[in-house]
Amino acid sequence: AAAGDQINLTNLVSGYDVLTSAINDFVHLVHNGSNDDLYVNANGSSGGTFQLLATIVGGTGGLDVAALLADGNLVLNHNVVV
């Protein structure tokens, strides 16, 4: 993801807590050719359904969901900025 680009999932994800939740319970990236598909499980429930939300054209440059969150490219309700 380019510097400054953000995907804000605040209104799409409920129950995510940066201190106690695993981001991968809520968000997945799937490499699809030269792009990355972003899937979201709205409540992070075990066995919940992930829905395709967006295709990131050109991909994320190899970053995973945790790195996107840490870099501020992925925004959720309870992000802590350090």
Coordinates of N, CA, C and O in Angstrom, one line a residue, residues 4-65:
G4 N 0.2 6.8 3.1 CA -1.0 7.6 3.2 C -2.3 7.0 2.8 O -3.4 7.5 3.1
D5 N -2.3 5.9 2.0 CA -3.5 5.2 1.6 C -4.1 4.5 2.8 O -3.3 3.9 3.6
Q6 N -5.4 4.6 3.0 CA -6.0 3.9 4.1 C -7.3 3.3 3.7 O -8.0 3.7 2.8
I7 N -7.6 2.1 4.3 CA -8.9 1.5 4.2 C -9.5 1.5 5.6 O -8.9 0.9 6.6
N8 N -10.6 2.2 5.8 CA -11.2 2.4 7.1 C -12.3 1.4 7.3 O -13.4 1.5 6.6
L9 N -12.2 0.4 8.2 CA -13.2 -0.6 8.4 C -14.0 -0.4 9.7 O -14.8 -1.2 10.1
T10 N -13.8 0.8 10.3 CA -14.5 1.1 11.6 C -16.0 0.8 11.6 O -16.4 0.2 12.5
N11 N -16.7 1.2 10.6 CA -18.1 1.0 10.5 C -18.6 -0.4 10.0 O -19.7 -0.7 10.0
L12 N -17.6 -1.2 9.6 CA -17.9 -2.5 9.1 C -17.6 -3.7 10.1 O -18.1 -4.8 9.9
V13 N -16.7 -3.4 11.1 CA -16.3 -4.4 12.0 C -16.7 -4.1 13.4 O -16.6 -3.0 13.9
S14 N -17.3 -5.1 14.1 CA -17.7 -4.8 15.5 C -17.1 -5.9 16.4 O -16.9 -7.0 16.0
G15 N -16.7 -5.4 17.5 CA -16.1 -6.3 18.5 C -14.6 -6.4 18.5 O -14.0 -7.1 19.3
Y16 N -14.0 -5.7 17.5 CA -12.5 -5.8 17.5 C -11.9 -4.9 18.6 O -12.3 -3.7 18.7
D17 N -11.0 -5.5 19.3 CA -10.2 -4.8 20.4 C -8.8 -5.0 20.1 O -8.3 -6.1 20.1
V18 N -8.0 -3.9 19.9 CA -6.6 -4.0 19.5 C -5.8 -4.7 20.6 O -4.8 -5.4 20.3
L19 N -6.2 -4.7 21.8 CA -5.5 -5.4 22.9 C -5.8 -6.8 23.1 O -5.0 -7.6 23.5
T20 N -7.0 -7.3 22.7 CA -7.4 -8.7 22.9 C -7.8 -9.5 21.7 O -7.9 -10.7 21.8
S21 N -8.1 -8.8 20.6 CA -8.6 -9.5 19.4 C -7.4 -9.8 18.4 O -6.5 -9.0 18.3
A22 N -7.6 -10.9 17.7 CA -6.6 -11.2 16.6 C -7.2 -10.6 15.3 O -8.3 -10.9 14.9
I23 N -6.4 -9.8 14.7 CA -6.8 -9.1 13.5 C -7.2 -10.1 12.4 O -8.1 -9.9 11.6
N24 N -6.5 -11.2 12.3 CA -6.8 -12.2 11.3 C -8.2 -12.9 11.5 O -8.7 -13.6 10.6
D25 N -8.8 -12.7 12.7 CA -10.2 -13.2 12.9 C -11.2 -12.3 12.2 O -12.3 -12.7 11.9
F26 N -10.8 -11.1 11.8 CA -11.6 -10.1 11.2 C -11.3 -9.8 9.7 O -12.2 -9.5 9.0
V27 N -10.0 -9.9 9.4 CA -9.6 -9.4 8.1 C -8.6 -10.4 7.5 O -7.7 -10.9 8.2
H28 N -8.8 -10.8 6.2 CA -7.8 -11.6 5.5 C -7.5 -10.9 4.2 O -8.3 -10.2 3.6
L29 N -6.2 -11.2 3.7 CA -5.8 -10.7 2.4 C -5.5 -12.0 1.6 O -4.8 -12.9 2.1
V30 N -6.0 -12.1 0.4 CA -5.7 -13.2 -0.5 C -5.1 -12.7 -1.8 O -5.6 -11.8 -2.5
H31 N -3.9 -13.2 -2.1 CA -3.2 -12.8 -3.3 C -3.9 -13.3 -4.5 O -4.3 -14.5 -4.5
N32 N -4.2 -12.5 -5.5 CA -5.0 -12.8 -6.6 C -4.3 -12.2 -7.9 O -4.5 -11.1 -8.2
G33 N -3.3 -13.0 -8.4 CA -2.5 -12.5 -9.5 C -1.6 -11.3 -9.0 O -0.9 -11.5 -8.0
S34 N -1.7 -10.2 -9.6 CA -0.9 -9.1 -9.1 C -1.7 -8.2 -8.1 O -1.1 -7.2 -7.7
N35 N -2.9 -8.6 -7.8 CA -3.7 -7.8 -6.8 C -3.9 -8.6 -5.5 O -3.5 -9.8 -5.4
D36 N -4.4 -7.9 -4.5 CA -4.8 -8.6 -3.3 C -6.2 -8.3 -3.0 O -6.7 -7.2 -3.1
D37 N -7.0 -9.4 -2.6 CA -8.4 -9.3 -2.3 C -8.5 -9.2 -0.8 O -7.9 -9.9 0.0
L38 N -9.3 -8.2 -0.3 CA -9.5 -7.9 1.1 C -10.8 -8.5 1.5 O -11.9 -8.1 1.0
Y39 N -10.8 -9.5 2.5 CA -12.0 -10.1 3.0 C -12.2 -9.7 4.4 O -11.3 -9.6 5.2
V40 N -13.5 -9.5 4.8 CA -13.8 -9.1 6.2 C -14.9 -10.0 6.8 O -15.8 -10.4 6.1
N41 N -14.6 -10.4 8.0 CA -15.6 -11.1 8.9 C -16.1 -10.0 9.9 O -15.3 -9.7 10.8
A42 N -17.3 -9.5 9.7 CA -17.7 -8.3 10.4 C -17.7 -8.4 11.9 O -17.4 -7.4 12.6
N43 N -17.9 -9.6 12.5 CA -17.8 -9.7 13.9 C -16.7 -10.6 14.4 O -16.6 -10.9 15.6
G44 N -15.8 -11.1 13.5 CA -14.7 -11.9 13.9 C -15.0 -13.2 14.6 O -14.1 -13.9 15.2
S45 N -16.2 -13.7 14.4 CA -16.6 -14.9 15.1 C -15.9 -16.2 14.4 O -15.7 -16.2 13.2
S46 N -15.6 -17.1 15.3 CA -15.0 -18.3 14.9 C -16.0 -19.0 13.9 O -17.1 -19.2 14.2
G47 N -15.5 -19.4 12.8 CA -16.3 -20.1 11.8 C -17.2 -19.1 11.0 O -18.0 -19.5 10.2
G48 N -17.0 -17.8 11.3 CA -17.8 -16.8 10.6 C -17.5 -16.7 9.1 O -16.5 -17.2 8.7
T49 N -18.3 -16.0 8.4 CA -18.1 -15.9 7.0 C -17.3 -14.7 6.6 O -17.7 -13.6 7.1
F50 N -16.3 -14.8 5.8 CA -15.6 -13.7 5.3 C -16.2 -13.3 4.0 O -16.4 -14.2 3.1
Q51 N -16.4 -12.0 3.8 CA -17.0 -11.5 2.6 C -15.9 -10.6 1.8 O -15.2 -9.9 2.5
L52 N -15.8 -10.8 0.5 CA -14.9 -9.9 -0.3 C -15.4 -8.5 -0.2 O -16.5 -8.2 -0.5
L53 N -14.5 -7.6 0.3 CA -14.8 -6.2 0.4 C -14.2 -5.4 -0.7 O -14.8 -4.5 -1.2
A54 N -13.0 -5.6 -1.0 CA -12.3 -4.8 -2.0 C -11.1 -5.6 -2.6 O -10.6 -6.5 -2.0
T55 N -10.7 -5.1 -3.8 CA -9.5 -5.6 -4.5 C -8.5 -4.5 -4.5 O -8.8 -3.4 -4.9
I56 N -7.4 -4.8 -3.9 CA -6.3 -3.8 -3.9 C -5.5 -4.0 -5.2 O -4.7 -5.0 -5.3
V57 N -5.7 -3.1 -6.2 CA -5.0 -3.3 -7.5 C -3.5 -3.0 -7.3 O -3.1 -2.0 -6.7
G58 N -2.7 -3.9 -7.8 CA -1.3 -3.8 -7.6 C -0.8 -4.4 -6.3 O 0.4 -4.5 -6.1
G59 N -1.7 -4.9 -5.5 CA -1.4 -5.5 -4.2 C -0.9 -4.6 -3.1 O -0.9 -3.4 -3.3
T60 N -0.4 -5.2 -2.1 CA 0.1 -4.4 -0.9 C 1.6 -4.4 -0.8 O 2.1 -4.0 0.3
G61 N 2.3 -4.8 -1.8 CA 3.7 -4.9 -1.7 C 4.2 -5.9 -0.8 O 5.3 -5.8 -0.2
G62 N 3.5 -7.0 -0.6 CA 3.9 -8.1 0.3 C 3.5 -8.0 1.7 O 3.8 -8.8 2.5
L63 N 2.9 -6.8 2.1 CA 2.5 -6.6 3.5 C 1.4 -7.5 3.9 O 0.5 -7.8 3.0
D64 N 1.3 -8.0 5.1 CA 0.2 -8.7 5.6 C -0.8 -7.8 6.4 O -0.5 -6.6 6.5
V65 N -1.9 -8.4 6.8 CA -2.9 -7.6 7.5 C -2.3 -6.9 8.8 O -2.6 -5.7 9.0

